[in-house]
């Protein structure tokens, strides 16, 4: 049975998908069941994949990987995407390219970010989470994003 927000990967073609609504079955690709992409907990690789979420002001948050020195962003070893999930379930994802900084800014502000996760093309999925805050979506307008 699939669970909401779980990420799956096809071991044959590399296709990835995220479950939007949970169902009774598991996804299949290239004629085989897709693999649940677990969060990596490898301590040897943790420093370069450490996720920090900070605020730039009262309207934005910044997600950075690898601390001050940053995660490598080469073709064979880079962060492909960064995502945040707010306490009300809103998702914001940005795809990165080799050569870019291993970070992205997002709405909402940091105090409303429940989870952050990122995918490294060499070491897999990495995550960050904080506990219980209020929902940020009510009363948030397009003007707030400017």
PDB file of C-alpha atoms in Angstrom:
ATOM      1  CA  UNK A   1       0.000   0.000   0.000  1.00  0.00           C
ATOM      2  CA  UNK A   2       1.368   3.383  -0.970  1.00  0.00           C
ATOM      3  CA  UNK A   3       1.540   6.285   1.514  1.00  0.00           C
ATOM      4  CA  UNK A   4       1.070   9.982   0.804  1.00  0.00           C
ATOM      5  CA  UNK A   5       4.299  11.917   0.036  1.00  0.00           C
ATOM      6  CA  UNK A   6       6.355   8.716  -0.392  1.00  0.00           C
ATOM      7  CA  UNK A   7       8.819   8.885  -3.258  1.00  0.00           C
ATOM      8  CA  UNK A   8       9.330   5.858  -5.493  1.00  0.00           C
ATOM      9  CA  UNK A   9      12.095   5.178  -8.033  1.00  0.00           C
ATOM     10  CA  UNK A  10      12.288   2.743 -10.928  1.00  0.00           C
ATOM     11  CA  UNK A  11      15.547   0.796 -10.764  1.00  0.00           C
ATOM     12  CA  UNK A  12      15.388   0.180 -14.519  1.00  0.00           C
ATOM     13  CA  UNK A  13      14.895   3.665 -16.025  1.00  0.00           C
ATOM     14  CA  UNK A  14      15.382   6.001 -13.035  1.00  0.00           C
ATOM     15  CA  UNK A  15      11.859   7.455 -13.177  1.00  0.00           C
ATOM     16  CA  UNK A  16      10.702   8.930  -9.848  1.00  0.00           C
ATOM     17  CA  UNK A  17       7.244   9.712  -8.581  1.00  0.00           C
ATOM     18  CA  UNK A  18       5.653  11.021  -5.419  1.00  0.00           C
ATOM     19  CA  UNK A  19       2.363   9.682  -4.080  1.00  0.00           C
ATOM     20  CA  UNK A  20      -0.195  12.490  -4.015  1.00  0.00           C
ATOM     21  CA  UNK A  21      -3.030  10.372  -2.624  1.00  0.00           C
ATOM     22  CA  UNK A  22      -2.466   7.023  -0.921  1.00  0.00           C
ATOM     23  CA  UNK A  23      -3.915   3.942  -2.539  1.00  0.00           C
ATOM     24  CA  UNK A  24      -4.083   0.182  -2.150  1.00  0.00           C
ATOM     25  CA  UNK A  25      -1.443  -0.662  -4.736  1.00  0.00           C
ATOM     26  CA  UNK A  26       2.214   0.070  -5.274  1.00  0.00           C
ATOM     27  CA  UNK A  27       3.483   1.772  -8.441  1.00  0.00           C
ATOM     28  CA  UNK A  28       4.995  -0.267 -11.278  1.00  0.00           C
ATOM     29  CA  UNK A  29       7.387   0.924 -13.990  1.00  0.00           C
ATOM     30  CA  UNK A  30       9.229  -0.965 -16.745  1.00  0.00           C
ATOM     31  CA  UNK A  31       7.268  -4.087 -15.772  1.00  0.00           C
ATOM     32  CA  UNK A  32       8.543  -4.192 -12.175  1.00  0.00           C
ATOM     33  CA  UNK A  33       7.470  -2.739  -8.813  1.00  0.00           C
ATOM     34  CA  UNK A  34       9.078   0.609  -8.052  1.00  0.00           C
ATOM     35  CA  UNK A  35      11.369   0.949  -5.027  1.00  0.00           C
ATOM     36  CA  UNK A  36      10.430   3.173  -2.081  1.00  0.00           C
ATOM     37  CA  UNK A  37      13.173   5.768  -1.825  1.00  0.00           C
ATOM     38  CA  UNK A  38      14.240   5.746   1.855  1.00  0.00           C
ATOM     39  CA  UNK A  39      15.958   8.622   3.620  1.00  0.00           C
ATOM     40  CA  UNK A  40      19.720   8.117   3.702  1.00  0.00           C
ATOM     41  CA  UNK A  41      21.293   7.936   7.165  1.00  0.00           C
ATOM     42  CA  UNK A  42      24.893   7.154   6.121  1.00  0.00           C
ATOM     43  CA  UNK A  43      27.043   8.974   8.674  1.00  0.00           C
ATOM     44  CA  UNK A  44      30.045   9.005   6.325  1.00  0.00           C
ATOM     45  CA  UNK A  45      28.080  11.087   3.786  1.00  0.00           C
ATOM     46  CA  UNK A  46      25.943  13.075   6.244  1.00  0.00           C
ATOM     47  CA  UNK A  47      28.134  16.212   6.439  1.00  0.00           C
ATOM     48  CA  UNK A  48      27.919  16.996   2.702  1.00  0.00           C
ATOM     49  CA  UNK A  49      24.181  16.276   2.722  1.00  0.00           C
ATOM     50  CA  UNK A  50      23.198  18.108   5.916  1.00  0.00           C
ATOM     51  CA  UNK A  51      20.104  20.203   5.247  1.00  0.00           C
ATOM     52  CA  UNK A  52      19.779  23.596   6.896  1.00  0.00           C
ATOM     53  CA  UNK A  53      16.601  25.650   6.724  1.00  0.00           C
ATOM     54  CA  UNK A  54      16.924  29.306   7.627  1.00  0.00           C
ATOM     55  CA  UNK A  55      14.860  32.438   7.175  1.00  0.00           C
ATOM     56  CA  UNK A  56      15.867  35.427   5.059  1.00  0.00           C
ATOM     57  CA  UNK A  57      12.993  37.571   6.306  1.00  0.00           C
ATOM     58  CA  UNK A  58       9.466  36.998   7.571  1.00  0.00           C
ATOM     59  CA  UNK A  59       8.255  35.731   4.171  1.00  0.00           C
ATOM     60  CA  UNK A  60      10.933  33.344   2.853  1.00  0.00           C
ATOM     61  CA  UNK A  61      12.976  30.331   3.840  1.00  0.00           C
ATOM     62  CA  UNK A  62      16.263  29.092   2.410  1.00  0.00           C
ATOM     63  CA  UNK A  63      17.196  25.428   2.150  1.00  0.00           C
ATOM     64  CA  UNK A  64      20.927  24.711   1.802  1.00  0.00           C
ATOM     65  CA  UNK A  65      22.799  21.421   1.572  1.00  0.00           C
ATOM     66  CA  UNK A  66      26.285  20.730   2.835  1.00  0.00           C
ATOM     67  CA  UNK A  67      26.666  23.630   5.246  1.00  0.00           C
ATOM     68  CA  UNK A  68      28.961  26.581   4.528  1.00  0.00           C
ATOM     69  CA  UNK A  69      31.145  24.722   2.017  1.00  0.00           C
ATOM     70  CA  UNK A  70      28.093  23.329   0.225  1.00  0.00           C
ATOM     71  CA  UNK A  71      27.343  20.051  -1.482  1.00  0.00           C
ATOM     72  CA  UNK A  72      29.273  19.250  -4.694  1.00  0.00           C
ATOM     73  CA  UNK A  73      27.325  20.284  -7.790  1.00  0.00           C
ATOM     74  CA  UNK A  74      29.084  18.313 -10.532  1.00  0.00           C
ATOM     75  CA  UNK A  75      27.344  16.256 -13.209  1.00  0.00           C
ATOM     76  CA  UNK A  76      28.212  12.930 -11.548  1.00  0.00           C
ATOM     77  CA  UNK A  77      27.491  14.133  -7.986  1.00  0.00           C
ATOM     78  CA  UNK A  78      24.904  16.840  -7.414  1.00  0.00           C
ATOM     79  CA  UNK A  79      21.611  17.718  -5.775  1.00  0.00           C
ATOM     80  CA  UNK A  80      18.911  17.214  -8.405  1.00  0.00           C
ATOM     81  CA  UNK A  81      16.056  18.787  -6.442  1.00  0.00           C
ATOM     82  CA  UNK A  82      15.157  20.424  -3.141  1.00  0.00           C
ATOM     83  CA  UNK A  83      11.670  20.436  -1.656  1.00  0.00           C
ATOM     84  CA  UNK A  84       9.871  21.849   1.362  1.00  0.00           C
ATOM     85  CA  UNK A  85       6.532  20.787   2.818  1.00  0.00           C
ATOM     86  CA  UNK A  86       4.646  23.205   5.044  1.00  0.00           C
ATOM     87  CA  UNK A  87       2.606  22.185   8.071  1.00  0.00           C
ATOM     88  CA  UNK A  88      -0.593  22.535   6.015  1.00  0.00           C
ATOM     89  CA  UNK A  89       0.766  20.160   3.337  1.00  0.00           C
ATOM     90  CA  UNK A  90       1.769  22.666   0.639  1.00  0.00           C
ATOM     91  CA  UNK A  91       4.754  21.446  -1.427  1.00  0.00           C
ATOM     92  CA  UNK A  92       7.391  23.608  -3.050  1.00  0.00           C
ATOM     93  CA  UNK A  93      10.087  21.928  -5.159  1.00  0.00           C
ATOM     94  CA  UNK A  94      12.977  23.360  -7.168  1.00  0.00           C
ATOM     95  CA  UNK A  95      15.147  21.427  -9.590  1.00  0.00           C
ATOM     96  CA  UNK A  96      18.859  22.265  -9.562  1.00  0.00           C
ATOM     97  CA  UNK A  97      21.496  21.888 -12.259  1.00  0.00           C
ATOM     98  CA  UNK A  98      25.202  21.021 -11.926  1.00  0.00           C
ATOM     99  CA  UNK A  99      27.179  24.220 -11.329  1.00  0.00           C
ATOM    100  CA  UNK A 100      24.392  25.928  -9.348  1.00  0.00           C
ATOM    101  CA  UNK A 101      24.585  26.594  -5.631  1.00  0.00           C
ATOM    102  CA  UNK A 102      23.167  23.704  -3.555  1.00  0.00           C
ATOM    103  CA  UNK A 103      20.359  25.848  -2.155  1.00  0.00           C
ATOM    104  CA  UNK A 104      16.996  27.392  -2.922  1.00  0.00           C
ATOM    105  CA  UNK A 105      14.667  29.950  -1.355  1.00  0.00           C
ATOM    106  CA  UNK A 106      10.978  29.282  -0.926  1.00  0.00           C
ATOM    107  CA  UNK A 107       7.728  30.604   0.430  1.00  0.00           C
ATOM    108  CA  UNK A 108       6.615  30.128   3.226  1.00  0.00           C
ATOM    109  CA  UNK A 109       8.784  31.499   6.043  1.00  0.00           C
ATOM    110  CA  UNK A 110      10.938  29.029   7.949  1.00  0.00           C
ATOM    111  CA  UNK A 111       8.665  28.737  10.982  1.00  0.00           C
ATOM    112  CA  UNK A 112       5.990  27.192   8.733  1.00  0.00           C
ATOM    113  CA  UNK A 113       8.286  24.607   7.111  1.00  0.00           C
ATOM    114  CA  UNK A 114       7.521  21.126   8.453  1.00  0.00           C
ATOM    115  CA  UNK A 115       9.940  19.139   6.262  1.00  0.00           C
ATOM    116  CA  UNK A 116      12.692  19.697   3.764  1.00  0.00           C
ATOM    117  CA  UNK A 117      14.146  17.009   1.562  1.00  0.00           C
ATOM    118  CA  UNK A 118      16.647  16.797  -1.238  1.00  0.00           C
ATOM    119  CA  UNK A 119      17.760  14.191  -3.731  1.00  0.00           C
ATOM    120  CA  UNK A 120      21.454  13.594  -4.442  1.00  0.00           C
ATOM    121  CA  UNK A 121      22.122  11.697  -7.688  1.00  0.00           C
ATOM    122  CA  UNK A 122      24.876   9.701  -5.947  1.00  0.00           C
ATOM    123  CA  UNK A 123      23.669   9.242  -2.346  1.00  0.00           C
ATOM    124  CA  UNK A 124      19.860   9.329  -2.595  1.00  0.00           C
ATOM    125  CA  UNK A 125      17.210  11.073  -0.514  1.00  0.00           C
ATOM    126  CA  UNK A 126      18.005  13.246   2.513  1.00  0.00           C
ATOM    127  CA  UNK A 127      15.572  14.853   4.934  1.00  0.00           C
ATOM    128  CA  UNK A 128      15.078  17.481   7.631  1.00  0.00           C
ATOM    129  CA  UNK A 129      12.044  18.042   9.880  1.00  0.00           C
ATOM    130  CA  UNK A 130      10.821  20.261  12.680  1.00  0.00           C
ATOM    131  CA  UNK A 131       7.985  19.687  15.107  1.00  0.00           C
ATOM    132  CA  UNK A 132       4.553  21.331  15.494  1.00  0.00           C
ATOM    133  CA  UNK A 133       3.972  24.814  14.167  1.00  0.00           C
ATOM    134  CA  UNK A 134       0.841  26.527  12.913  1.00  0.00           C
ATOM    135  CA  UNK A 135      -0.475  26.221   9.381  1.00  0.00           C
ATOM    136  CA  UNK A 136       0.875  28.985   7.184  1.00  0.00           C
ATOM    137  CA  UNK A 137      -1.566  28.920   4.285  1.00  0.00           C
ATOM    138  CA  UNK A 138      -4.545  30.734   5.734  1.00  0.00           C
ATOM    139  CA  UNK A 139      -4.403  34.419   4.931  1.00  0.00           C
ATOM    140  CA  UNK A 140      -1.276  34.102   2.766  1.00  0.00           C
ATOM    141  CA  UNK A 141      -1.687  36.054  -0.471  1.00  0.00           C
ATOM    142  CA  UNK A 142       0.178  36.540  -3.743  1.00  0.00           C
ATOM    143  CA  UNK A 143       1.205  40.004  -2.511  1.00  0.00           C
ATOM    144  CA  UNK A 144       3.015  38.328   0.428  1.00  0.00           C
ATOM    145  CA  UNK A 145       5.254  36.525  -2.080  1.00  0.00           C
ATOM    146  CA  UNK A 146       6.647  39.761  -3.511  1.00  0.00           C
TER     147      UNK A 146
END
